[in-house]
mmCIF file of C-alpha atoms in Angstrom:
data_model
loop_
_atom_site.group_PDB
_atom_site.id
_atom_site.type_symbol
_atom_site.label_atom_id
_atom_site.label_comp_id
_atom_site.label_asym_id
_atom_site.label_seq_id
_atom_site.Cartn_x
_atom_site.Cartn_y
_atom_site.Cartn_z
ATOM 1 C CA SER U 1 -22.960 -1.654 3.320
ATOM 2 C CA GLN U 2 -25.223 1.516 3.021
ATOM 3 C CA GLU U 3 -21.912 3.835 3.509
ATOM 4 C CA ARG U 4 -20.209 2.051 0.777
ATOM 5 C CA THR U 5 -23.833 2.003 -1.161
ATOM 6 C CA PHE U 6 -24.287 5.905 -1.198
ATOM 7 C CA ARG U 7 -20.361 6.563 -1.408
ATOM 8 C CA ALA U 8 -20.850 4.323 -5.199
ATOM 9 C CA GLN U 9 -24.180 6.708 -5.850
ATOM 10 C CA GLU U 10 -21.811 9.305 -5.215
ATOM 11 C CA ASP U 11 -18.395 8.214 -7.395
ATOM 12 C CA LYS U 12 -20.993 7.441 -10.516
ATOM 13 C CA LYS U 13 -22.954 10.926 -10.055
ATOM 14 C CA GLU U 14 -19.602 12.796 -9.842
ATOM 15 C CA GLU U 15 -17.655 11.151 -12.968
ATOM 16 C CA PRO U 16 -18.015 12.893 -16.555
ATOM 17 C CA LYS U 17 -20.386 11.641 -19.209
ATOM 18 C CA ILE U 18 -20.193 10.949 -22.745
ATOM 19 C CA THR U 19 -22.243 10.471 -25.759
ATOM 20 C CA VAL U 20 -21.172 7.402 -28.377
ATOM 21 C CA PHE U 21 -22.165 5.913 -31.496
ATOM 22 C CA ARG U 22 -22.771 2.608 -30.870
ATOM 23 C CA ASP U 23 -25.126 0.104 -32.451
ATOM 24 C CA GLY U 24 -26.289 2.752 -34.338
ATOM 25 C CA ASP U 25 -27.704 4.997 -32.086
ATOM 26 C CA LEU U 26 -26.214 7.848 -30.025
ATOM 27 C CA LYS U 27 -26.088 7.212 -26.493
ATOM 28 C CA VAL U 28 -24.648 9.189 -23.328
ATOM 29 C CA ILE U 29 -22.868 7.005 -21.028
ATOM 30 C CA TYR U 30 -20.508 6.981 -18.398
ATOM 31 C CA HIS U 31 -16.474 7.025 -18.965
ATOM 32 C CA HIS U 32 -15.852 3.924 -17.755
ATOM 33 C CA GLN U 33 -17.862 2.417 -20.316
ATOM 34 C CA VAL U 34 -16.362 3.641 -23.027
ATOM 35 C CA VAL U 35 -14.430 0.101 -25.316
ATOM 36 C CA VAL U 36 -12.096 0.207 -27.778
ATOM 37 C CA GLY U 37 -13.999 0.316 -31.223
ATOM 38 C CA ASP U 38 -16.558 3.022 -29.914
ATOM 39 C CA LEU U 39 -17.472 6.089 -32.028
ATOM 40 C CA VAL U 40 -17.269 9.181 -29.358
ATOM 41 C CA ASN U 41 -18.659 12.372 -30.352
ATOM 42 C CA LEU U 42 -16.698 15.535 -28.768
ATOM 43 C CA LYS U 43 -17.579 19.065 -28.249
ATOM 44 C CA SER U 44 -15.984 22.420 -26.581
ATOM 45 C CA GLY U 45 -15.913 21.243 -23.142
ATOM 46 C CA ASP U 46 -15.652 17.096 -23.069
ATOM 47 C CA THR U 47 -13.110 15.494 -21.450
ATOM 48 C CA ILE U 48 -11.667 12.756 -23.181
ATOM 49 C CA PRO U 49 -12.231 9.131 -21.704
ATOM 50 C CA ALA U 50 -9.719 7.524 -24.058
ATOM 51 C CA ASP U 51 -6.832 7.130 -26.475
ATOM 52 C CA GLY U 52 -7.708 7.360 -29.734
ATOM 53 C CA LEU U 53 -7.948 8.391 -33.286
ATOM 54 C CA ILE U 54 -9.502 11.435 -35.381
ATOM 55 C CA TRP U 55 -12.314 10.260 -37.230
ATOM 56 C CA GLU U 56 -14.080 13.442 -38.116
ATOM 57 C CA SER U 57 -13.286 17.171 -36.983
ATOM 58 C CA ASP U 58 -14.616 20.474 -36.901
ATOM 59 C CA ASP U 59 -11.913 23.145 -35.802
ATOM 60 C CA ILE U 60 -11.210 21.259 -33.047
ATOM 61 C CA GLU U 61 -8.486 21.900 -30.408
ATOM 62 C CA ILE U 62 -7.337 20.057 -27.485
ATOM 63 C CA ASN U 63 -5.397 21.430 -24.087
ATOM 64 C CA GLU U 64 -3.185 18.736 -23.159
ATOM 65 C CA ALA U 65 -1.945 20.180 -19.681
ATOM 66 C CA THR U 66 -2.816 17.146 -17.803
ATOM 67 C CA MET U 67 -0.019 15.503 -20.139
ATOM 68 C CA THR U 68 2.230 17.169 -21.277
ATOM 69 C CA GLY U 69 2.246 20.191 -18.729
ATOM 70 C CA GLU U 70 1.676 23.024 -21.841
ATOM 71 C CA SER U 71 -1.505 25.016 -21.844
ATOM 72 C CA ILE U 72 -1.285 25.532 -25.964
ATOM 73 C CA TYR U 73 -4.304 24.836 -27.450
ATOM 74 C CA ILE U 74 -3.614 21.904 -30.274
ATOM 75 C CA LYS U 75 -5.503 21.970 -33.006
ATOM 76 C CA LYS U 76 -6.529 18.108 -34.468
ATOM 77 C CA HIS U 77 -6.986 16.929 -38.275
ATOM 78 C CA ARG U 78 -7.386 13.386 -39.401
ATOM 79 C CA MET U 79 -4.486 13.669 -41.750
ATOM 80 C CA ARG U 80 -2.802 15.841 -39.165
ATOM 81 C CA ASP U 81 -1.701 15.330 -36.259
ATOM 82 C CA PRO U 82 -4.939 13.120 -35.532
ATOM 83 C CA PHE U 83 -3.624 11.217 -32.489
ATOM 84 C CA LEU U 84 -6.137 11.912 -28.882
ATOM 85 C CA ARG U 85 -4.840 11.223 -25.287
ATOM 86 C CA ALA U 86 -7.261 10.504 -22.453
ATOM 87 C CA ALA U 87 -7.544 13.185 -19.557
ATOM 88 C CA THR U 88 -6.983 15.847 -22.350
ATOM 89 C CA GLU U 89 -9.882 18.346 -22.807
ATOM 90 C CA VAL U 90 -11.908 20.022 -25.693
ATOM 91 C CA LYS U 91 -11.212 23.332 -25.976
ATOM 92 C CA LYS U 92 -12.798 24.617 -29.354
ATOM 93 C CA GLY U 93 -14.630 22.885 -31.749
ATOM 94 C CA THR U 94 -16.351 19.302 -32.192
ATOM 95 C CA GLY U 95 -14.978 16.272 -33.614
ATOM 96 C CA VAL U 96 -15.559 12.242 -33.770
ATOM 97 C CA MET U 97 -13.025 10.015 -32.416
ATOM 98 C CA ILE U 98 -12.345 6.377 -32.663
ATOM 99 C CA VAL U 99 -11.281 4.827 -29.449
ATOM 100 C CA THR U 100 -7.868 2.584 -29.723
ATOM 101 C CA ALA U 101 -7.182 2.349 -25.945
ATOM 102 C CA THR U 102 -8.730 2.629 -22.771
ATOM 103 C CA GLY U 103 -8.436 2.619 -19.147
ATOM 104 C CA SER U 104 -4.792 1.202 -17.717
ATOM 105 C CA HIS U 105 -4.093 0.985 -21.243
ATOM 106 C CA SER U 106 -4.112 4.399 -22.414
ATOM 107 C CA SER U 107 -1.381 6.663 -22.242
ATOM 108 C CA TYR U 108 -3.566 8.312 -18.978
ATOM 109 C CA GLY U 109 -3.559 5.036 -17.525
ATOM 110 C CA GLU U 110 0.036 3.817 -17.999
ATOM 111 C CA ILE U 111 1.422 7.096 -16.587
ATOM 112 C CA MET U 112 -1.031 6.582 -13.554
ATOM 113 C CA LYS U 113 0.597 3.024 -13.283
ATOM 114 C CA MET U 114 3.809 4.386 -12.687
ATOM 115 C CA LEU U 115 2.819 6.831 -10.248
ATOM 116 C CA ALA U 116 0.995 4.162 -8.378
ATOM 117 C CA VAL U 117 2.704 3.684 -5.171
ATOM 118 C CA GLU U 118 2.010 1.058 -2.248
ATOM 119 C CA VAL U 119 0.616 2.342 0.781
ATOM 120 C CA GLU U 120 2.751 1.544 3.720
ATOM 121 C CA GLU U 121 2.353 0.980 7.134
ATOM 122 C CA THR U 122 3.531 3.547 9.552
ATOM 123 C CA ALA U 123 5.932 3.257 12.243
ATOM 124 C CA LEU U 124 2.858 3.246 14.613
ATOM 125 C CA GLN U 125 0.729 0.832 12.936
ATOM 126 C CA LEU U 126 3.762 -1.953 12.902
ATOM 127 C CA LYS U 127 4.420 -0.822 16.815
ATOM 128 C CA LEU U 128 0.863 -1.979 17.927
ATOM 129 C CA GLU U 129 0.752 -4.656 15.689
ATOM 130 C CA HIS U 130 4.272 -5.740 17.667
ATOM 131 C CA LEU U 131 2.531 -4.639 20.863
ATOM 132 C CA ALA U 132 -0.642 -6.758 20.006
ATOM 133 C CA SER U 133 1.133 -10.189 19.294
ATOM 134 C CA LEU U 134 3.426 -9.582 22.094
ATOM 135 C CA ILE U 135 0.508 -9.129 24.255
ATOM 136 C CA GLY U 136 -1.273 -12.245 22.687
ATOM 137 C CA TYR U 137 1.781 -14.519 23.459
ATOM 138 C CA VAL U 138 1.932 -13.924 26.645
ATOM 139 C CA GLY U 139 -1.439 -13.992 27.004
ATOM 140 C CA THR U 140 -1.350 -17.275 25.424
ATOM 141 C CA GLY U 141 1.646 -18.473 27.854
ATOM 142 C CA VAL U 142 -0.013 -17.195 31.036
ATOM 143 C CA ALA U 143 -3.005 -19.501 29.613
ATOM 144 C CA VAL U 144 -0.988 -22.198 29.330
ATOM 145 C CA VAL U 145 0.541 -22.374 32.374
ATOM 146 C CA LEU U 146 -2.175 -21.865 34.001
ATOM 147 C CA PHE U 147 -4.038 -25.101 32.773
ATOM 148 C CA ILE U 148 -0.488 -27.288 33.305
ATOM 149 C CA ALA U 149 -1.149 -26.497 37.171
ATOM 150 C CA LEU U 150 -4.760 -26.222 37.464
ATOM 151 C CA PHE U 151 -4.716 -29.744 35.808
ATOM 152 C CA ILE U 152 -1.833 -31.066 38.137
ATOM 153 C CA PHE U 153 -3.702 -29.617 41.318
ATOM 154 C CA TRP U 154 -6.450 -31.894 40.430
ATOM 155 C CA ILE U 155 -4.036 -34.991 39.731
ATOM 156 C CA VAL U 156 -2.534 -34.293 43.346
ATOM 157 C CA ASP U 157 -6.414 -33.598 44.926
ATOM 158 C CA CYS U 158 -7.315 -37.243 43.002
ATOM 159 C CA GLU U 159 -4.177 -38.590 44.561
ATOM 160 C CA LYS U 160 -4.758 -37.519 47.944
ATOM 161 C CA GLY U 161 -8.612 -38.618 47.464
ATOM 162 C CA LYS U 162 -9.868 -35.250 47.515
ATOM 163 C CA LYS U 163 -11.306 -36.039 44.149
ATOM 164 C CA ASP U 164 -12.109 -39.098 41.424
ATOM 165 C CA TYR U 165 -10.905 -39.274 38.500
ATOM 166 C CA ASN U 166 -14.105 -40.386 37.109
ATOM 167 C CA GLY U 167 -16.768 -38.369 39.034
ATOM 168 C CA ASP U 168 -14.472 -35.088 38.874
ATOM 169 C CA SER U 169 -13.419 -35.179 35.037
ATOM 170 C CA THR U 170 -15.325 -31.532 34.408
ATOM 171 C CA ASP U 171 -12.971 -30.254 36.278
ATOM 172 C CA ILE U 172 -10.265 -30.184 33.080
ATOM 173 C CA LEU U 173 -13.251 -28.963 31.168
ATOM 174 C CA GLU U 174 -13.602 -26.427 33.100
ATOM 175 C CA TYR U 175 -9.995 -25.440 33.222
ATOM 176 C CA PHE U 176 -9.519 -25.420 29.721
ATOM 177 C CA ILE U 177 -12.437 -22.696 28.929
ATOM 178 C CA VAL U 178 -10.732 -21.136 32.154
ATOM 179 C CA ALA U 179 -7.466 -20.660 29.482
ATOM 180 C CA ILE U 180 -9.349 -19.687 26.684
ATOM 181 C CA THR U 181 -10.694 -17.202 28.552
ATOM 182 C CA ILE U 182 -7.625 -15.823 29.165
ATOM 183 C CA ILE U 183 -6.422 -15.966 25.999
ATOM 184 C CA VAL U 184 -9.843 -13.839 24.065
ATOM 185 C CA VAL U 185 -9.165 -11.670 27.495
ATOM 186 C CA ALA U 186 -5.650 -10.857 26.420
ATOM 187 C CA VAL U 187 -6.827 -9.199 23.047
ATOM 188 C CA PRO U 188 -6.522 -5.778 23.521
ATOM 189 C CA GLU U 189 -9.582 -4.470 21.852
ATOM 190 C CA GLY U 190 -9.595 -0.806 23.283
ATOM 191 C CA LEU U 191 -5.850 -0.207 22.260
ATOM 192 C CA PRO U 192 -7.572 1.020 18.844
ATOM 193 C CA LEU U 193 -9.271 3.682 20.628
ATOM 194 C CA ALA U 194 -7.039 4.570 22.634
ATOM 195 C CA VAL U 195 -4.528 5.298 20.044
ATOM 196 C CA THR U 196 -7.256 7.367 18.019
ATOM 197 C CA VAL U 197 -7.885 9.137 21.062
ATOM 198 C CA ALA U 198 -4.324 9.928 22.140
ATOM 199 C CA LEU U 199 -3.820 11.286 17.546
ATOM 200 C CA ALA U 200 -7.296 13.361 18.750
ATOM 201 C CA TYR U 201 -5.225 15.388 21.197
ATOM 202 C CA SER U 202 -2.123 15.192 19.235
ATOM 203 C CA MET U 203 -4.067 16.970 16.504
ATOM 204 C CA ASP U 204 -5.213 19.600 18.940
ATOM 205 C CA ALA U 205 -1.687 20.115 20.653
ATOM 206 C CA MET U 206 -0.667 21.034 17.011
ATOM 207 C CA GLN U 207 -3.685 23.017 15.955
ATOM 208 C CA GLU U 208 -2.209 25.284 19.283
ATOM 209 C CA ASP U 209 1.201 25.286 17.031
ATOM 210 C CA ASN U 210 -0.756 26.625 13.686
ATOM 211 C CA ASN U 211 -0.196 23.396 12.227
ATOM 212 C CA LEU U 212 -3.868 22.316 10.670
ATOM 213 C CA VAL U 213 -4.119 18.416 10.598
ATOM 214 C CA LYS U 214 -7.462 17.298 8.575
ATOM 215 C CA ALA U 215 -6.067 13.484 8.955
ATOM 216 C CA LEU U 216 -5.566 11.688 12.409
ATOM 217 C CA SER U 217 -2.883 9.620 10.567
ATOM 218 C CA ALA U 218 -0.930 12.558 9.957
ATOM 219 C CA CYS U 219 -0.263 13.288 12.923
ATOM 220 C CA GLU U 220 1.913 10.636 13.977
ATOM 221 C CA THR U 221 4.002 11.871 10.510
ATOM 222 C CA MET U 222 3.426 15.521 11.306
ATOM 223 C CA GLY U 223 5.045 15.284 14.739
ATOM 224 C CA ASN U 224 8.235 13.427 13.472
ATOM 225 C CA VAL U 225 8.897 16.623 11.218
ATOM 226 C CA THR U 226 12.030 18.560 11.470
ATOM 227 C CA THR U 227 12.574 19.912 8.137
ATOM 228 C CA ILE U 228 9.645 21.419 6.049
ATOM 229 C CA CYS U 229 10.833 21.498 2.365
ATOM 230 C CA SER U 230 8.447 24.141 0.811
ATOM 231 C CA ASP U 231 8.235 24.894 -3.571
ATOM 232 C CA LYS U 232 9.675 28.826 -2.590
ATOM 233 C CA THR U 233 11.993 31.015 -4.152
ATOM 234 C CA GLY U 234 15.293 29.805 -3.137
ATOM 235 C CA THR U 235 14.677 26.438 -1.986
ATOM 236 C CA LEU U 236 14.477 24.286 -5.628
ATOM 237 C CA THR U 237 16.163 27.053 -7.482
ATOM 238 C CA THR U 238 19.579 27.715 -5.242
ATOM 239 C CA GLY U 239 19.028 24.648 -3.108
ATOM 240 C CA LYS U 240 19.025 26.744 0.193
ATOM 241 C CA MET U 241 16.199 27.027 2.609
ATOM 242 C CA THR U 242 15.618 30.435 3.788
#
């Protein structure tokens, strides 16, 4: 919990702030605190926190490269092109904008939603899940068979007079506890650690081949790579790898 709190504080520290007119006062708030209807004070160097319209402007120019890919500065005016989009940057001048859309409802947020990709489990993770399930099934089967066998032996001993049905009935509870213990022990708690160690060795092996891997989980993916397509002259323009 302390680590999560520290990370949250670090994220908040890195999040940019903006000045807004709210309730008749100037307030400095984080970008995620901006709401529809706020009047945002913009100056050179500010990142626009939300979609909105220019309310006042003084020779303000915006870099919309994050949205369009073009690094040309675009002049904004209340009567001419008043639209401002989130994640763009003020490069020159000052102004005031009124917020019309925030978060996932902004143009930048819509793009991020379209680009969002669900994280799929790797082949190794799927195999480990299958192996853990298999071990669990085998352990449960062995435990059930052992309990039945011990129970049969107990009945046989009772019939032979070696044990008493009433006096030695607690033996059945002991057999049940043994079966549960087998099921619990069958769960491979050391399996994740073993996999981590194996991936660490894979990382060292790949570094010897001049392949720098920062994340252990990438070892599995990079270890199965046969062809790497890079943005190099000829790769994209002619469709050939050189």
